């Protein structure tokens, strides 16, 4: 059966196990009094019992089930309390999990409970233990067809522990797909109330009980808080997707307890093992309290980022290591939230500097001397803008598995290595795993994707300088007009002020309004009877171009919407071909039809057909996957003087079906370029 015929639905993790209510702790009185954090540092200790494995180093103690490898307790120094929610069942505290399926049997949830325990390393400086299973045909349909190896590492004098997992699907094993894979931590509800994602995204959070007593909105993840424990949260919306970040920004996030004064953090020193490239958005921490490190998901992309494997397709991948870090501050520190966050960021910097780690014992995780480096300089050539090549300033340049230009954003099986180019376009990509790659890039301010025309083979210790690379973005004629800025985001367009009934107080600043619930509904309020009209030379995209092209609500039904771009042309070349470039920052079950000067034409000049499943509008993203289309506009359709291009979004199944635009440009018919290309 072709893998395209089946899929894996992604739901909330709590729905995979049992009811949410059964996961809530009993209503015991909360911890009373003040806790102090101290302790005596001593050497590494490993205790192996029939049902438990304990690793400790005087700073942190980790208790795992034997042989499943579930994390049942994390303790810090001499604080006699479990940082995880001890009232949950032992398989609902700290665990790896996946959603997987075989054709016709999708939606299997598995917490990856291992069957074999083994000590890999145990010396005065390091403990590394393995929890694994070996798959065979008797497990078909019961377990994901991979060999599994979960690893946990504790180092001397380290205030935390490392963990990574290896998936290995052998040739000839059944075909299957993965919808989501991650490691999750459910923290103590008595202790952890303050969540921190970035410098600006941090707050005291509502409780799980608040959500259960709240009012579900358009989808289960979004809940209006009705009677929260903290009255200041009343009337706010809580939704885990409001706390997503891009892969490139996922370095550290976590929770802070005010009593005792400690922080719990997940640190990701490299995103080489994450899918979809640097701009793939993913969940981090959210109400629970919960902290996640997600390796696979279809969030903000759709099923294209859920890998599917054929039975003749061998595949092995290492996810991680990620570092679980615990820190504390003394009673004398007045601003504990800032102090713990600053320290967590400093620890992230140390982890990044140490990457790739030298201590993982698996041969599947190569050390720095087994990796290579690629350098070069990226230039942009657009003779309609400049007679000279332009430095690829701030370009995102990366190595990803071989594929077509732009394929990296849909890659979900291999490793990727990305950097941001310097002002002169120079770049360096270090610590690349051995293997074969293409070099890809995109440049802010220019549409399209660059792909180097030569496959790059990395060998251990190699250092390849690619010299000067030239990207020639799509261009056929001079710019007649443009809307927006080409940066794969709709952030520069008009995001309206949120409905006060649905405000999350963390996002009251204008640049964060897109993270608020229900912003898409404002379109129908702003354009109740007539759709958006944008007049070139008069309208401003920051004020007049709505950030999302969604249906309009009329009564109880949704109707298609047609946006108009009005512009003038002084002189038309009837025999020429004009180019309309349309770049989307997101698409969700949407279809765009393009008509020129005839809104009621039965057949559109162009249609995308139905595209996209990234659901970025509903999930408070300002982008999903990038799409670029070129529409040929015959000159005989244009008029000397005023013209109108009509953009119709036809799909109306859901209120958040539609597009977010990145950039639109109309190019004139090709002419002699003002700046001719000269040799050299």
XYZ file of C-alpha atoms in Angstrom:
680
model
C 0.000 0.000 0.000
C 1.390 3.395 -0.909
C 2.352 5.457 2.115
C 0.404 8.414 0.784
C -2.853 6.599 1.458
C -2.621 6.607 5.216
C -1.982 9.093 7.974
C -1.639 9.501 11.707
C -3.885 11.907 13.593
C -2.273 14.054 16.259
C -4.255 14.684 19.427
C -3.578 15.954 22.900
C -1.304 13.633 24.870
C -3.737 13.416 27.767
C -6.281 11.821 25.469
C -3.906 8.985 24.639
C -3.761 7.602 28.152
C -6.896 8.161 30.151
C -9.205 10.966 31.155
C -7.685 14.265 32.208
C -9.508 14.083 35.520
C -7.801 10.809 36.406
C -4.426 12.448 35.925
C -5.153 15.263 38.352
C -3.610 14.822 41.784
C -5.960 14.508 44.731
C -6.861 17.686 46.538
C -4.163 17.376 49.174
C -3.132 20.571 50.943
C -0.267 22.281 49.142
C 3.262 22.303 50.489
C 3.511 24.652 53.470
C 6.481 26.580 54.819
C 9.778 27.588 53.292
C 12.123 25.091 51.696
C 15.855 25.598 51.583
C 18.081 23.968 49.039
C 21.458 22.656 50.087
C 23.450 19.495 49.922
C 26.811 17.866 49.920
C 28.445 17.080 46.616
C 29.778 13.563 46.316
C 30.826 11.231 43.551
C 28.582 9.488 41.082
C 26.444 6.651 42.355
C 24.490 4.048 40.428
C 22.031 1.788 42.202
C 20.408 -1.013 40.216
C 17.391 -2.652 41.817
C 14.886 -5.173 40.536
C 12.343 -2.483 39.637
C 14.352 0.746 39.725
C 17.599 2.287 38.552
C 18.939 5.272 40.487
C 21.598 7.716 39.265
C 22.858 10.492 41.543
C 25.809 12.830 41.871
C 25.071 14.912 44.964
C 23.283 17.564 42.940
C 20.600 15.571 41.168
C 19.043 12.163 41.707
C 17.124 10.450 38.900
C 15.006 7.346 39.446
C 14.008 5.224 36.440
C 11.911 2.091 36.164
C 13.697 -1.149 35.352
C 13.555 -2.263 32.561
C 11.061 0.214 31.013
C 13.235 3.319 31.404
C 10.439 5.636 32.597
C 11.522 8.584 34.744
C 9.568 8.385 37.988
C 11.475 10.912 40.077
C 13.913 13.792 39.768
C 15.250 15.114 43.077
C 17.539 18.078 43.685
C 20.276 18.282 46.323
C 18.851 17.574 49.788
C 15.357 18.718 48.911
C 13.226 15.728 49.849
C 10.650 16.253 47.109
C 10.049 14.863 43.650
C 10.197 17.591 40.997
C 7.819 15.474 38.908
C 4.148 15.079 39.795
C 4.490 12.097 42.156
C 0.708 11.617 42.403
C 0.563 10.646 38.728
C 1.119 7.050 37.765
C 4.791 6.277 37.226
C 4.334 6.197 33.435
C 2.862 9.725 33.415
C 5.758 11.671 34.942
C 8.788 11.628 32.639
C 8.724 9.547 29.479
C 9.395 9.235 25.778
C 6.337 8.624 23.629
C 5.328 8.274 19.993
C 2.232 8.238 17.850
C 2.770 5.666 15.129
C 0.850 3.471 12.755
C 0.941 0.896 10.017
C -1.273 1.275 6.936
C -4.856 0.793 8.056
C -3.913 0.814 11.746
C -3.052 4.397 12.539
C -3.066 6.300 15.795
C -1.140 3.900 18.041
C 0.211 5.601 21.157
C 3.290 4.092 22.802
C 5.336 5.306 25.765
C 8.293 3.282 24.527
C 8.575 1.048 27.567
C 11.785 -0.883 27.090
C 12.332 -4.551 27.868
C 16.090 -4.667 28.502
C 18.300 -2.656 30.858
C 22.061 -2.355 30.544
C 24.828 -0.335 32.142
C 26.917 1.187 29.347
C 29.377 3.352 31.313
C 30.007 3.562 35.049
C 33.126 5.288 36.276
C 34.052 8.177 38.549
C 33.134 10.769 35.884
C 30.126 9.349 34.056
C 27.159 7.042 34.216
C 25.372 6.018 31.027
C 22.554 3.490 31.052
C 20.475 1.992 28.263
C 16.847 0.869 28.124
C 16.082 -0.928 24.881
C 14.007 -3.368 22.916
C 14.758 -5.447 19.828
C 11.872 -5.773 17.420
C 10.865 -9.021 15.692
C 7.957 -10.119 13.536
C 5.994 -11.412 16.545
C 5.567 -7.754 17.578
C 4.009 -6.664 14.277
C 1.085 -4.352 14.939
C 1.892 -4.256 18.649
C 5.065 -2.184 18.713
C 6.575 0.323 16.348
C 8.860 -1.699 14.005
C 12.169 -0.297 15.191
C 14.979 -1.302 17.471
C 14.797 1.159 20.355
C 17.611 2.403 22.580
C 16.882 5.051 25.229
C 19.975 6.446 26.928
C 20.397 8.453 30.134
C 23.693 10.063 31.125
C 24.809 11.657 34.373
C 28.151 13.421 34.736
C 30.133 14.295 37.831
C 29.389 17.796 39.170
C 26.600 18.305 36.635
C 23.311 19.770 37.858
C 21.137 17.635 35.650
C 21.207 14.701 33.258
C 21.319 14.072 29.509
C 19.074 11.832 27.494
C 18.853 10.672 23.895
C 17.042 7.981 21.956
C 17.969 5.927 18.891
C 15.369 4.643 16.420
C 16.517 1.933 14.000
C 14.209 0.550 11.287
C 15.855 -2.306 9.369
C 15.395 -3.098 5.706
C 12.543 -5.527 5.176
C 10.641 -4.536 8.280
C 6.986 -3.431 7.931
C 6.162 -0.023 6.565
C 4.975 2.449 9.176
C 4.728 6.134 9.961
C 5.416 8.386 12.924
C 3.014 11.198 13.727
C 4.790 12.518 16.781
C 7.803 11.622 18.920
C 8.986 13.443 22.012
C 10.113 13.345 25.620
C 7.698 14.840 28.135
C 7.976 15.898 31.764
C 4.917 16.455 33.971
C 6.154 18.601 36.849
C 4.935 19.015 40.405
C 1.745 21.053 40.455
C 2.473 22.208 44.000
C 5.859 23.642 43.103
C 6.003 24.938 39.532
C 3.752 27.861 38.599
C 5.975 30.244 36.603
C 6.854 29.331 33.001
C 9.631 30.891 30.916
C 10.038 30.421 27.159
C 12.059 33.482 26.065
C 13.216 36.813 27.488
C 9.767 38.284 26.857
C 7.501 35.236 27.091
C 7.357 34.350 30.771
C 4.539 34.430 33.295
C 2.690 32.750 36.126
C 0.525 30.128 34.459
C -2.995 28.843 35.079
C -3.380 25.385 36.544
C -4.612 22.181 34.971
C -7.676 22.445 37.202
C -8.320 25.918 35.750
C -8.432 24.403 32.287
C -10.790 21.617 33.320
C -13.190 24.167 34.756
C -12.830 26.501 31.762
C -14.852 26.834 28.588
C -13.494 25.057 25.480
C -13.450 27.310 22.432
C -13.195 26.487 18.723
C -10.853 23.555 19.402
C -10.002 21.622 22.607
C -6.570 23.138 23.163
C -8.017 26.662 23.556
C -9.881 27.194 26.833
C -11.421 30.349 28.293
C -10.632 30.478 32.022
C -13.847 30.942 33.992
C -12.949 30.481 37.665
C -9.166 30.157 37.951
C -7.234 29.705 41.190
C -5.520 33.022 40.508
C -8.349 35.557 39.947
C -6.127 37.680 37.695
C -6.316 34.900 35.089
C -10.108 35.086 34.832
C -11.279 35.788 31.296
C -7.966 34.820 29.693
C -7.490 32.150 27.049
C -4.980 29.366 27.627
C -3.729 27.373 24.649
C -0.489 25.389 24.491
C 0.104 26.585 20.923
C 0.531 30.128 22.220
C 3.918 29.060 23.568
C 5.456 27.550 20.442
C 8.861 28.616 19.096
C 10.866 27.983 15.947
C 13.486 25.233 16.036
C 16.266 27.800 15.841
C 15.003 29.419 19.068
C 14.252 26.330 21.117
C 17.497 26.338 23.099
C 16.084 26.531 26.632
C 12.661 26.707 28.243
C 11.125 25.525 31.481
C 9.514 26.264 34.822
C 10.375 28.045 38.059
C 9.275 27.260 41.592
C 9.184 30.111 44.123
C 9.226 27.728 47.080
C 11.656 26.021 46.931
C 13.569 28.495 44.741
C 14.552 26.245 41.862
C 14.226 26.031 38.098
C 13.601 23.066 35.803
C 14.840 23.466 32.217
C 15.094 21.518 28.987
C 18.195 22.574 27.074
C 18.708 21.692 23.412
C 22.264 22.543 22.403
C 21.759 21.705 18.725
C 18.713 21.323 16.499
C 20.496 19.029 14.014
C 18.128 16.174 14.893
C 14.921 18.224 14.669
C 12.796 18.089 11.522
C 11.771 20.729 9.009
C 14.709 23.105 9.313
C 15.271 26.204 11.463
C 11.793 27.710 11.054
C 9.657 24.683 11.918
C 7.555 25.707 14.913
C 7.078 23.420 17.866
C 5.541 23.192 21.317
C 7.743 23.870 24.338
C 6.230 24.123 27.820
C 2.585 24.642 28.682
C -0.037 24.459 31.406
C 0.191 21.263 33.400
C 2.887 22.131 34.295
C 4.549 20.314 31.397
C 7.839 20.646 29.533
C 8.471 18.962 26.201
C 11.218 18.253 23.733
C 9.538 17.263 20.474
C 11.463 15.441 17.764
C 8.671 14.815 15.229
C 5.275 16.412 14.776
C 2.920 17.765 12.147
C 2.414 21.012 14.085
C 2.405 24.053 11.772
C 3.147 21.859 8.751
C 0.621 19.063 8.357
C 1.347 15.434 7.573
C 4.255 16.305 5.307
C 6.425 16.393 8.440
C 5.173 13.006 9.677
C 7.657 10.520 8.221
C 6.532 7.335 6.509
C 8.881 4.411 5.907
C 8.621 1.626 3.357
C 9.457 -1.972 4.190
C 12.560 -1.811 2.011
C 13.714 1.437 3.620
C 16.380 1.192 6.319
C 16.506 4.204 8.622
C 18.339 5.086 11.803
C 18.358 8.363 13.682
C 19.611 9.705 17.001
C 17.384 12.265 18.733
C 19.305 14.325 21.246
C 21.013 14.439 23.587
C 18.952 17.054 25.383
C 19.982 18.258 28.824
C 17.574 18.398 31.757
C 18.995 21.124 33.974
C 18.008 22.040 37.535
C 19.229 25.235 39.188
C 18.592 27.263 42.336
C 19.232 30.677 43.862
C 19.824 31.685 47.493
C 17.231 33.422 49.642
C 19.222 36.647 49.325
C 18.456 36.875 45.590
C 15.541 39.292 45.269
C 14.528 38.546 41.677
C 14.612 34.776 41.588
C 12.814 34.535 38.206
C 15.376 36.669 36.435
C 18.311 35.041 38.238
C 17.237 31.498 37.399
C 16.510 32.416 33.766
C 19.855 34.187 33.329
C 21.621 31.165 34.776
C 19.673 28.794 32.500
C 20.693 30.841 29.446
C 24.302 30.779 30.611
C 24.075 27.003 30.900
C 22.657 26.844 27.372
C 25.689 28.793 26.130
C 27.980 26.257 27.816
C 26.110 23.343 26.250
C 26.230 24.927 22.779
C 29.972 25.467 23.150
C 30.388 21.799 24.122
C 28.431 20.484 21.121
C 28.871 17.882 19.800
C 29.246 16.271 23.188
C 32.260 14.034 23.662
C 30.743 11.764 26.296
C 27.788 9.841 24.713
C 28.963 6.248 24.423
C 26.879 5.230 21.417
C 28.815 4.892 18.175
C 25.749 6.389 16.489
C 26.534 9.795 17.998
C 29.739 11.046 16.345
C 32.164 13.261 18.250
C 33.634 16.420 16.748
C 36.588 14.668 15.110
C 34.130 12.472 13.211
C 32.378 15.472 11.674
C 33.146 18.030 8.992
C 32.838 21.724 8.181
C 31.522 23.581 5.134
C 32.269 27.245 4.404
C 31.566 29.640 1.565
C 30.026 32.951 0.548
C 26.509 33.419 -0.800
C 25.752 36.212 -3.258
C 22.469 37.238 -4.895
C 22.245 38.211 -8.561
C 19.254 40.301 -9.610
C 20.151 42.686 -12.423
C 16.832 44.491 -12.117
C 18.008 45.658 -8.681
C 21.779 46.020 -8.936
C 24.377 45.614 -11.656
C 26.645 43.990 -9.061
C 26.091 40.814 -7.106
C 24.539 41.485 -3.696
C 25.886 39.977 -0.472
C 23.561 37.362 1.002
C 23.343 39.249 4.284
C 21.450 37.325 7.002
C 20.718 34.452 4.615
C 19.801 31.151 6.215
C 22.245 28.601 4.811
C 22.029 24.917 5.605
C 22.939 21.362 4.768
C 20.049 18.907 4.506
C 19.392 15.568 2.790
C 19.518 15.774 -1.026
C 16.341 17.001 -2.681
C 14.818 19.759 -4.748
C 15.268 23.426 -3.876
C 13.288 24.097 -0.690
C 12.853 20.402 0.126
C 14.550 20.949 3.485
C 11.395 22.439 5.017
C 9.569 19.167 4.389
C 12.420 16.825 5.334
C 11.633 14.713 8.392
C 14.026 11.775 8.184
C 17.561 13.124 8.104
C 19.787 15.591 9.930
C 20.040 19.282 9.099
C 22.735 21.857 9.890
C 21.992 25.567 9.572
C 23.676 28.893 10.109
C 22.989 32.556 9.390
C 25.296 34.279 6.908
C 27.352 37.320 7.841
C 26.824 40.773 6.319
C 29.147 39.919 3.428
C 27.325 36.628 2.768
C 30.097 34.455 4.218
C 29.048 31.428 6.231
C 30.487 28.494 8.138
C 28.610 25.310 9.019
C 30.624 23.266 11.548
C 30.103 19.883 13.179
C 28.287 18.244 10.275
C 27.726 14.512 10.513
C 29.336 12.392 7.810
C 27.022 11.796 4.876
C 25.699 13.279 1.651
C 23.885 16.601 1.596
C 22.686 19.440 -0.557
C 23.424 23.008 0.433
C 20.275 25.132 0.591
C 19.606 28.770 1.410
C 17.035 31.513 1.383
C 17.721 35.237 1.622
C 15.470 37.816 3.330
C 14.237 40.282 0.736
C 14.366 37.780 -2.143
C 11.795 35.177 -3.113
C 12.461 31.504 -3.677
C 15.020 28.947 -2.564
C 18.658 28.417 -3.437
C 20.172 24.991 -3.962
C 23.831 24.409 -4.778
C 24.056 22.265 -7.895
C 26.637 19.847 -6.474
C 25.996 17.218 -3.825
C 28.285 17.618 -0.826
C 29.815 14.575 0.800
C 31.026 15.073 4.360
C 33.712 12.772 5.701
C 35.221 12.776 9.207
C 37.538 15.735 9.656
C 36.768 17.270 6.254
C 36.772 21.029 5.726
C 35.251 22.130 2.436
C 35.265 25.700 1.149
C 32.664 26.095 -1.584
C 33.897 29.546 -2.586
C 31.417 32.052 -3.988
C 27.921 30.758 -4.643
C 25.436 32.840 -6.613
C 21.672 32.696 -6.137
C 19.535 34.068 -8.953
C 16.010 34.441 -7.525
C 12.981 34.155 -9.812
C 12.781 37.271 -11.971
C 11.560 37.948 -15.525
C 10.958 41.675 -15.603
C 11.025 44.906 -13.630
C 8.922 45.323 -10.512
C 5.710 47.211 -11.263
C 4.510 46.950 -7.693
C 4.957 44.765 -4.610
C 3.111 44.076 -1.361
C 4.952 43.052 1.790
C 8.528 41.965 2.407
C 9.885 38.568 1.424
C 10.767 36.938 4.738
C 8.475 33.862 4.864
C 6.284 35.506 7.493
C 3.072 37.536 7.566
C 4.280 39.576 10.540
C 4.586 42.798 8.544
C 0.894 42.798 7.613
C -2.025 44.092 9.651
C -2.679 41.983 12.730
C -5.672 43.605 14.419
C -6.081 44.298 18.101
C -7.382 41.146 19.793
C -10.923 40.738 21.027
C -10.865 41.691 24.705
C -12.971 38.616 25.500
C -10.092 36.342 24.491
C -6.945 38.079 25.695
C -3.850 36.305 26.963
C -2.150 38.997 29.036
C 1.277 37.783 28.026
C 0.701 39.079 24.495
C -0.606 42.605 24.875
C 2.168 44.153 22.758
C 1.369 44.708 19.093
C 4.148 42.473 17.781
C 2.618 39.546 19.706
C -1.036 40.041 18.786
C -0.936 37.183 16.286
C -0.482 34.822 19.258
C -3.887 35.791 20.655
C -6.907 33.551 20.215
C -9.563 34.428 17.640
C -7.636 37.053 15.665
C -8.920 35.476 12.438
C -12.499 36.354 13.471
C -11.671 40.050 13.289
C -11.693 39.903 9.481
C -15.469 39.443 9.421
C -15.845 42.345 11.846
C -13.638 44.643 9.778
C -15.161 43.594 6.426
C -18.752 42.593 7.252
C -20.146 43.007 3.719
C -17.300 43.874 1.345
C -13.878 42.329 1.084
C -10.467 43.907 1.318
C -9.416 46.317 -1.433
C -5.747 47.275 -1.656
C -4.830 50.197 -3.921
C -1.204 50.353 -5.023
C 0.334 53.715 -4.162
C -2.386 54.536 -1.665
C -2.813 51.584 0.681
C -0.100 50.477 3.115
C 0.450 46.798 3.732
C 1.105 47.348 7.457
C -2.325 48.947 7.821
C -4.506 47.708 4.990
C -3.495 44.116 4.203
C -5.060 41.712 6.706
C -2.560 39.139 7.937
C -4.696 36.112 6.979
C -6.922 35.500 3.944
C -9.747 33.592 5.636
C -13.490 33.120 4.974
C -16.014 35.699 6.113
C -18.706 34.733 8.564
C -22.199 35.724 7.467
C -24.707 34.681 10.061
C -24.060 31.017 10.716
C -22.235 30.269 7.481
C -18.792 30.927 6.071
C -18.403 32.382 2.579
C -15.434 32.701 0.197
C -13.570 35.993 0.183
C -12.164 37.901 -2.786
C -9.425 40.458 -2.192
C -8.805 43.120 -4.827
C -5.472 44.693 -5.797
C -6.072 47.908 -7.751
C -3.186 49.356 -9.752
C -2.407 51.493 -12.784
C -0.198 50.774 -15.788
C 0.795 53.686 -18.006
C 1.778 51.566 -20.978
C 0.793 47.957 -21.653
C 2.645 45.551 -23.928
C -0.296 43.477 -25.282
C 1.948 40.755 -26.715
C 4.101 40.489 -23.603
C 3.757 38.204 -20.605
C 3.674 39.763 -17.149
C 4.545 37.715 -14.057
C 2.571 37.698 -10.827
C 4.671 36.215 -8.015
C 2.683 35.042 -5.003
C 4.564 33.752 -1.954
C 2.543 32.225 0.864
C 3.762 32.053 4.449
C 1.032 29.540 5.318
C -1.752 27.501 3.741
C -4.513 25.524 5.431
C -6.999 23.546 3.315
C -7.087 26.568 1.028
C -7.435 27.365 -2.655
C -6.501 30.635 -4.311
C -8.047 31.599 -7.633
C -6.609 34.520 -9.602
C -8.634 36.613 -12.025
C -7.593 39.753 -13.887
C -10.052 42.588 -14.575
C -13.030 40.225 -14.543
C -14.169 39.217 -11.086
C -16.965 37.014 -12.446
C -14.937 35.093 -15.020
C -16.120 31.482 -14.926
C -12.617 30.135 -15.279
C -9.857 31.762 -13.254
C -6.583 32.615 -14.903
C -4.855 30.496 -12.259
C -5.693 28.296 -9.280
C -3.472 26.682 -6.679
C -5.955 23.885 -6.159
C -6.451 22.944 -2.535
C -3.137 23.135 -0.697
C -1.751 23.115 2.816
C -2.497 21.606 6.192
C -0.284 23.653 8.485
C -3.163 25.134 10.544
C -0.930 28.061 11.494
C -3.807 30.553 11.783
C -5.593 28.553 14.479
C -2.323 27.692 16.213
C -1.280 31.324 16.615
C 1.593 31.075 14.179
C 2.560 33.874 11.836
C 3.773 31.360 9.275
C 3.690 27.665 8.406
C 5.269 26.174 5.293
C 6.487 28.403 2.475
C 4.874 28.219 -0.981
C 5.819 30.169 -4.107
C 3.725 30.441 -7.272
C 4.285 32.287 -10.533
C 1.238 33.286 -12.556
C 1.667 34.201 -16.221
C -0.501 37.225 -16.992
C -0.951 37.788 -20.741
C -0.530 41.422 -21.667
C -3.846 41.440 -23.525
C -5.677 40.998 -20.201
C -4.289 44.261 -18.873
C -5.554 47.761 -19.573
C -3.782 51.022 -19.971
C -4.769 52.854 -16.834
C -6.564 51.151 -13.929
C -6.517 47.353 -13.471
C -7.652 44.973 -10.756
C -6.334 41.570 -9.785
C -8.854 39.507 -7.833
C -7.616 36.914 -5.325
C -10.364 34.529 -4.215
C -9.932 32.099 -1.329
C -12.650 29.540 -2.074
C -12.546 27.085 0.821
C -14.916 27.540 3.752
C -14.958 24.352 5.800
C -13.456 26.036 8.869
C -13.127 29.649 9.979
C -9.336 29.401 9.880
C -9.042 27.825 6.425
C -6.994 30.116 4.256
C -3.620 31.662 3.540
C -1.115 33.944 5.100
C 0.787 35.827 2.426
C 4.490 36.457 2.556
C 4.937 38.683 -0.490
C 3.251 39.544 -3.808
C 4.901 41.172 -6.831
C 3.842 42.032 -10.348
C 6.664 42.118 -12.882
C 6.442 43.898 -16.183
C 7.084 42.183 -19.479
C 10.773 41.370 -19.964
C 12.872 44.287 -21.161
C 16.531 44.987 -21.642
C 17.946 44.828 -18.143
C 19.193 48.211 -16.970
C 22.394 46.699 -15.663
C 23.926 44.210 -18.074
C 25.816 41.221 -16.771
C 29.504 41.593 -17.368
C 31.987 38.748 -17.574
C 33.517 38.067 -14.177
